[in-house]
GROMACS .gro file of C-alpha atoms in nm:
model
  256
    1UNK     CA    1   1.824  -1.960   7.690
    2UNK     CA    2   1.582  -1.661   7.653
    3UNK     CA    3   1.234  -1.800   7.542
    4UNK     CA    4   1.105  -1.680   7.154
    5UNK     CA    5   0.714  -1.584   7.269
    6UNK     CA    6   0.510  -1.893   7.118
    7UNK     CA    7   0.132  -1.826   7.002
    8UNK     CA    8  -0.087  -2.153   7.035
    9UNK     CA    9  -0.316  -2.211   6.772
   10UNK     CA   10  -0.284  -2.556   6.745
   11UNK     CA   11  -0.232  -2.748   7.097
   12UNK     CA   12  -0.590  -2.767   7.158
   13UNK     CA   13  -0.726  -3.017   6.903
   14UNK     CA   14  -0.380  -3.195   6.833
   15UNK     CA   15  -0.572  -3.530   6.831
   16UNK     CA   16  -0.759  -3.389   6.493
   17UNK     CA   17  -0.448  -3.253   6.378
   18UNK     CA   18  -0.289  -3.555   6.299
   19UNK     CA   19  -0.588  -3.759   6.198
   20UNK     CA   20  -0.665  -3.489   5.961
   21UNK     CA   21  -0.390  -3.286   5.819
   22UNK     CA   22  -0.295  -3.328   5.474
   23UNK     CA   23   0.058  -3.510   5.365
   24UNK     CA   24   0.291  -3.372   5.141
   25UNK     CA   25   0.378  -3.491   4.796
   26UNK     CA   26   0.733  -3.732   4.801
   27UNK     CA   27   0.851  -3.536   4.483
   28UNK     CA   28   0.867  -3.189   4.749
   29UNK     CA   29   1.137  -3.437   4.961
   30UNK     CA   30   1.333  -3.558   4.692
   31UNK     CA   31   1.380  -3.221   4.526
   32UNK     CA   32   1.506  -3.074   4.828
   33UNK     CA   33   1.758  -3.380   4.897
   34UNK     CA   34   1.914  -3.211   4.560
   35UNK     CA   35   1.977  -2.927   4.662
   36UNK     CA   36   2.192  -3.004   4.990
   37UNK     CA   37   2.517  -3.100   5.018
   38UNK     CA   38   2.475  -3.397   5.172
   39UNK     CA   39   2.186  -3.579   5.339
   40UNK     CA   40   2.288  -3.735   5.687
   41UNK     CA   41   2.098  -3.502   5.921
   42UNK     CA   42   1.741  -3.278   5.852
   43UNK     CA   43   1.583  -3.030   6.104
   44UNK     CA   44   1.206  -2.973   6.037
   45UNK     CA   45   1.058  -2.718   6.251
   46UNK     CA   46   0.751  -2.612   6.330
   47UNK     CA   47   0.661  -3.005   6.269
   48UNK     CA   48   0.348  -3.014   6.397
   49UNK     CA   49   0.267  -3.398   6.426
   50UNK     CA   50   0.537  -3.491   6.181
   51UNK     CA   51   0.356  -3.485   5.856
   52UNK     CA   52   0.710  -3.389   5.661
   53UNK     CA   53   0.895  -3.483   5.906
   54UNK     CA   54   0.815  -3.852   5.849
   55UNK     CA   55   0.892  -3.796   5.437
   56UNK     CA   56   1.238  -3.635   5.528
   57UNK     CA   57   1.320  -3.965   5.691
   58UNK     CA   58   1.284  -4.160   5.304
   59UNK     CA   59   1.569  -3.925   5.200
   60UNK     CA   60   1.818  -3.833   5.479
   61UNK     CA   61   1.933  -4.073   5.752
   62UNK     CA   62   1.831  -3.880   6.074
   63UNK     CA   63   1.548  -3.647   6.105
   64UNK     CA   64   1.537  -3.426   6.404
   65UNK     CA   65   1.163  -3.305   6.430
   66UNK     CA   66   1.077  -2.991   6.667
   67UNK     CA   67   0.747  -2.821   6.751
   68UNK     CA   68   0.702  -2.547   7.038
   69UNK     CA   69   0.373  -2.758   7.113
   70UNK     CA   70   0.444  -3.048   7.318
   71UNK     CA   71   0.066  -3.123   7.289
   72UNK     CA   72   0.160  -3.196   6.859
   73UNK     CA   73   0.517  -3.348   6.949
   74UNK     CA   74   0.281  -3.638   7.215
   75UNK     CA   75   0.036  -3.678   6.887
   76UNK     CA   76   0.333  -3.720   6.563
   77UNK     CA   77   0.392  -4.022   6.375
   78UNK     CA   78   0.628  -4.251   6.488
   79UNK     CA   79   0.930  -4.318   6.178
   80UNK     CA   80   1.202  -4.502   6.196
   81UNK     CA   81   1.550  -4.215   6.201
   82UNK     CA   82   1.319  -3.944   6.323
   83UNK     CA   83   1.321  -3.790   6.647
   84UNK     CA   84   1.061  -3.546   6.843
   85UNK     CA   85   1.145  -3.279   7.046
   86UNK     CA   86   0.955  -2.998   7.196
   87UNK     CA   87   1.177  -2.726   7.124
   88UNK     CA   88   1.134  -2.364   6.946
   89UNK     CA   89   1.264  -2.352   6.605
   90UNK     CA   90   1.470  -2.002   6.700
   91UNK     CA   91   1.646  -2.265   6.935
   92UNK     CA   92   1.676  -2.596   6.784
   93UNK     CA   93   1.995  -2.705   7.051
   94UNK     CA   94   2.173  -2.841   6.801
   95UNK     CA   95   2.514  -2.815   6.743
   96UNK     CA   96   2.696  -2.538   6.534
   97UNK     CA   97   2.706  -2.641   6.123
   98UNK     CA   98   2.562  -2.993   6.167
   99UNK     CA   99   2.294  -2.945   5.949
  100UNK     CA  100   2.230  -3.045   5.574
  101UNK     CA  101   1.865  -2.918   5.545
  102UNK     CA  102   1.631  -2.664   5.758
  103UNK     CA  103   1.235  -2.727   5.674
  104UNK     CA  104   0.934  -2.543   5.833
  105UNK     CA  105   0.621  -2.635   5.665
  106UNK     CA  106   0.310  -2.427   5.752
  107UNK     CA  107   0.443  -2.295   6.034
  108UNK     CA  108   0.719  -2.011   5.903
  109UNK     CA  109   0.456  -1.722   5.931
  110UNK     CA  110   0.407  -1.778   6.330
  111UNK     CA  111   0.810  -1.730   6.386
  112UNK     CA  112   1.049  -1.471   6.499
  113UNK     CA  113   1.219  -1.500   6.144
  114UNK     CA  114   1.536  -1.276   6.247
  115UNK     CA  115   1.589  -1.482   6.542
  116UNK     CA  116   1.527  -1.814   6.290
  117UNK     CA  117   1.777  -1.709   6.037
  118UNK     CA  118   2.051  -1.648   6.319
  119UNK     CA  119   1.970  -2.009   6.429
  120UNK     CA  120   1.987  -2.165   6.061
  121UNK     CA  121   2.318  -1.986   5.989
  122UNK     CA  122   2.439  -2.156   6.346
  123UNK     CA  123   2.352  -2.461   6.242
  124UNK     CA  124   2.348  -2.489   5.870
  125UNK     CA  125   2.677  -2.685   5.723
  126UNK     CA  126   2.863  -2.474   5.440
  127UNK     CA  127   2.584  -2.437   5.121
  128UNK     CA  128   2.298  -2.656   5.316
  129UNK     CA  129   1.934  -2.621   5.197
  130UNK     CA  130   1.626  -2.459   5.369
  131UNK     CA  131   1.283  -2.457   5.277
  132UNK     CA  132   0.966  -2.226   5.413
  133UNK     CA  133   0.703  -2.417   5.290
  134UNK     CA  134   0.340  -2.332   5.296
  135UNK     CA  135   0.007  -2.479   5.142
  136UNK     CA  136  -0.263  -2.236   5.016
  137UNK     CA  137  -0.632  -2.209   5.039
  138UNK     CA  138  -0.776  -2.565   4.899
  139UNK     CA  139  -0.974  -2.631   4.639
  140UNK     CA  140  -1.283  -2.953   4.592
  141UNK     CA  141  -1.351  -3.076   4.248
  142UNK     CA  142  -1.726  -2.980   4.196
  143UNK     CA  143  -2.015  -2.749   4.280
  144UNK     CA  144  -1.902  -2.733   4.688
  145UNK     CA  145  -1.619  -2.575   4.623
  146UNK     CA  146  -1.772  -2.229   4.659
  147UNK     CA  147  -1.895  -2.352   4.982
  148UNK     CA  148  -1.625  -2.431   5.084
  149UNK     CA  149  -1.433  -2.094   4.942
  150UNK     CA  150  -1.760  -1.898   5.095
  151UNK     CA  151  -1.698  -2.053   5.424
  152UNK     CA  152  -1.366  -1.994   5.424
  153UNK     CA  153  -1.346  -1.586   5.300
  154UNK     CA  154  -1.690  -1.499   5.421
  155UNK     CA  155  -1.782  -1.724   5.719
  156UNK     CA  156  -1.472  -1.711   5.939
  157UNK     CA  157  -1.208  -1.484   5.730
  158UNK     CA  158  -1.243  -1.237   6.026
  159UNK     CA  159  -1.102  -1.534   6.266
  160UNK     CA  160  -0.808  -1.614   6.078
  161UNK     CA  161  -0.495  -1.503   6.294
  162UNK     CA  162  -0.323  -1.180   6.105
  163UNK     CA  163  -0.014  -1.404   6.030
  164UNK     CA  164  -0.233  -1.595   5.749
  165UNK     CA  165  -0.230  -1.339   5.532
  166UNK     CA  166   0.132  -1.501   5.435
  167UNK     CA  167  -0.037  -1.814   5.354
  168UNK     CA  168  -0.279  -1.639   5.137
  169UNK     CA  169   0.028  -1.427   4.945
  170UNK     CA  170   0.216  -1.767   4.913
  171UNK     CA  171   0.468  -1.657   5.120
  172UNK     CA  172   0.581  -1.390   4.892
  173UNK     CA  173   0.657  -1.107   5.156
  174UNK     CA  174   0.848  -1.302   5.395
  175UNK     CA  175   1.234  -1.191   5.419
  176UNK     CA  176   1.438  -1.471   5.323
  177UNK     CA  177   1.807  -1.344   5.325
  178UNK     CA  178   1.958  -1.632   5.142
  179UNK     CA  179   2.061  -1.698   4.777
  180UNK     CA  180   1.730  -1.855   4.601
  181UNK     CA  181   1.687  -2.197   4.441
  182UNK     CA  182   1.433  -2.328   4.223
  183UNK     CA  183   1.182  -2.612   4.268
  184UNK     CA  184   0.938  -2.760   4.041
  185UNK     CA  185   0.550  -2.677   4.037
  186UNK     CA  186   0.391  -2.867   4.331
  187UNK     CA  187   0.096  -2.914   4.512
  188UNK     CA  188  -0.073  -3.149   4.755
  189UNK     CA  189  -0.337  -3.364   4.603
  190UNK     CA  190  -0.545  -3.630   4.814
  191UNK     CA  191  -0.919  -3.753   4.766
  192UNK     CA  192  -1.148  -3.720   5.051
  193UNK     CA  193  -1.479  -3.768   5.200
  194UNK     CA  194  -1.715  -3.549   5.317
  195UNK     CA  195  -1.627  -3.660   5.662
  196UNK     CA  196  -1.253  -3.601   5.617
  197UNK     CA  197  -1.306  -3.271   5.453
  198UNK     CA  198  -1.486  -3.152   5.781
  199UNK     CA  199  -1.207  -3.288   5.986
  200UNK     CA  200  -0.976  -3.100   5.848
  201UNK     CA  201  -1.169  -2.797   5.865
  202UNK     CA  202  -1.195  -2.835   6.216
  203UNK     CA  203  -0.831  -2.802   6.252
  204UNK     CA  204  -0.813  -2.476   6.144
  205UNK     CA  205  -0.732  -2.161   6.392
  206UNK     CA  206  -1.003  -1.922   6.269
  207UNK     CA  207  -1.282  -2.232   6.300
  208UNK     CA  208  -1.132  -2.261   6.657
  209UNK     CA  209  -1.140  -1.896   6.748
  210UNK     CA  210  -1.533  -1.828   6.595
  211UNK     CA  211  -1.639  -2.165   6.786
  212UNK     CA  212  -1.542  -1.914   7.136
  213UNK     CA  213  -1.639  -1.576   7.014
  214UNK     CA  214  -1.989  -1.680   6.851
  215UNK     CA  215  -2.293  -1.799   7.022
  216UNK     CA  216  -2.307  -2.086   6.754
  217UNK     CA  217  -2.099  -2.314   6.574
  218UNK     CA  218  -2.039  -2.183   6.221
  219UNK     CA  219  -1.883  -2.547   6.130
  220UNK     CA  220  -2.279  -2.677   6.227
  221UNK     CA  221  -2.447  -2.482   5.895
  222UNK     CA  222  -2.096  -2.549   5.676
  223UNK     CA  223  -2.101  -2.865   5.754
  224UNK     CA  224  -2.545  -2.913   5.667
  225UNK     CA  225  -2.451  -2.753   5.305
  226UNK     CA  226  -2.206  -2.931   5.240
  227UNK     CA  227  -2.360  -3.266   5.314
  228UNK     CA  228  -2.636  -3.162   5.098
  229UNK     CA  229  -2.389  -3.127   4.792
  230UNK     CA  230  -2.211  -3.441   4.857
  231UNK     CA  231  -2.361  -3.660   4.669
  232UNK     CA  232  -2.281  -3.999   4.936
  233UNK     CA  233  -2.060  -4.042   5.252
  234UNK     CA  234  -1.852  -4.290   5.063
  235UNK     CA  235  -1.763  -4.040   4.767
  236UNK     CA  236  -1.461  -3.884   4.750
  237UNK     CA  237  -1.389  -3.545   4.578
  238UNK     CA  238  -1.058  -3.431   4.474
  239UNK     CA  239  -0.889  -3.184   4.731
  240UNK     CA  240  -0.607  -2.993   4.590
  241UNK     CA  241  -0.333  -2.720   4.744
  242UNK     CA  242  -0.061  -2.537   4.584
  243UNK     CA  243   0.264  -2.523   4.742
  244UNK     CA  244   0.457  -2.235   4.761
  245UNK     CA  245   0.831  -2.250   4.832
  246UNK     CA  246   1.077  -2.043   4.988
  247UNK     CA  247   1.394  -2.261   4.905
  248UNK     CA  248   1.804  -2.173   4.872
  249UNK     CA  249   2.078  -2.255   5.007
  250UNK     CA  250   2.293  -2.127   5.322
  251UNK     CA  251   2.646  -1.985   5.211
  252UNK     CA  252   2.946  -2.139   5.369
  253UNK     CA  253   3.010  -1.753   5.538
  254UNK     CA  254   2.679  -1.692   5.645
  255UNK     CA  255   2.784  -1.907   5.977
  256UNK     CA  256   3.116  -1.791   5.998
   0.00000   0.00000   0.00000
């Protein structure tokens, strides 16, 4: 198999990764069981340490989980019917139409999207579903939420890899050469700490990349204001993301 080039943003760190990521919202997995023919076998790619991948399993009987980061596939969550493989999503190793739903979540703007689609339309059974999925810039109930949106634009905007910018346009200028479905307004919603919020700051690529290039650790001041704001360690704020959804189906010719 020729090997799709695979930029690393997240190996490093994978131990945070998991402890901190956010989870998505059940409703997001049972509104894409709808749309697929059947619901015996999902693909999530791009899984990072399984934080769909583990949902997928409440609605389809086997979940096959990849991530080109075998760093992330050592760190997922263990699920009954879902299994982990270090693989790239352009090459799942699956076999041809045996598929009744392709996710990536988060992870659609760091692939070779030609070579992707040729994969899903190997895979995909006649009409199955597939999902880009991608959660925006958050947002904290309160007065720290333009620290947080000032550290974030300001502070370490001119870290974030180029490939954001998809994030940031809600995956609206991706190709996705399949017939559209769809979903339901959704978004993740949890309620953190202080402490959690700067976990899952620290996950982030840019943070990661300004940590090497400057002589301090912008995370050291973010994290000083913030604390300042937060009115105890034991509070917890709401934390909110929007989803945005690149969802449809694959017609029964597309793999013919």
């Amino acid at each position: 198999m020729t090997k799709t080039p695979f930029k690393d943003h997240f190996s490093t760190g994978s131990d945070n990764y998991a402890a901190h990521r956010p989870t998505y919202p059940p409703e997001l997995v049972s509104e894409l069981a709808k749309i697929c023919p059947g619901t015996r076998l999902a693909l999530d790619c791009g899984c990072g340490t399984g934080q769909l991948s583990v949902l997928l399993a409440e609605k389809f009987t086997q979940v096959i989980a990849t991530d080109a980061s075998t760093a992330q596939i050592q760190k997922a969550q263990a699920k009954k019917g879902v299994t982990y493989r270090a693989a790239p999503a352009e090459e799942s190793g699956l076999p041809d139409s045996s598929v009744d739903l392709i996710t990536v979540a988060q992870a659609a703007h760091w692939l070779d999207l030609d070579k992707f689609y040729q994969e899903v339309q190997r895979i995909a059974v006649p009409d199955a579903g597939i999902a880009l999925i991608s959660y925006g810039v958050l947002h904290v109930d309160g007065d720290v939420d333009e620290i947080v949106q000032n550290f974030y634009y300001e502070v370490i905007g001119p870290y974030w890899p180029a490939e954001r910018r998809h994030v940031e346009e809600g995956y609206r200028n991706l190709p996705f050469p399949f017939p559209k479905r769809m979903l339901p307004e959704l978004a993740i919603t949890v309620y953190w700490t202080v402490d959690d919020l700067i976990g899952y700051v620290s996950t982030w690529s840019a943070v990661k990349l300004a940590q090497k290039s400057l002589t301090s650790n912008p995370v050291t001041a973010f994290e000083r204001e913030l604390r300042e704001r937060w009115e105890s360690q034991e509070q917890r704020r709401r934390v909110s993301w929007p989803l945005s959804l690149l969802v449809g189906n694959v017609p029964a010719n597309a793999n013919s």
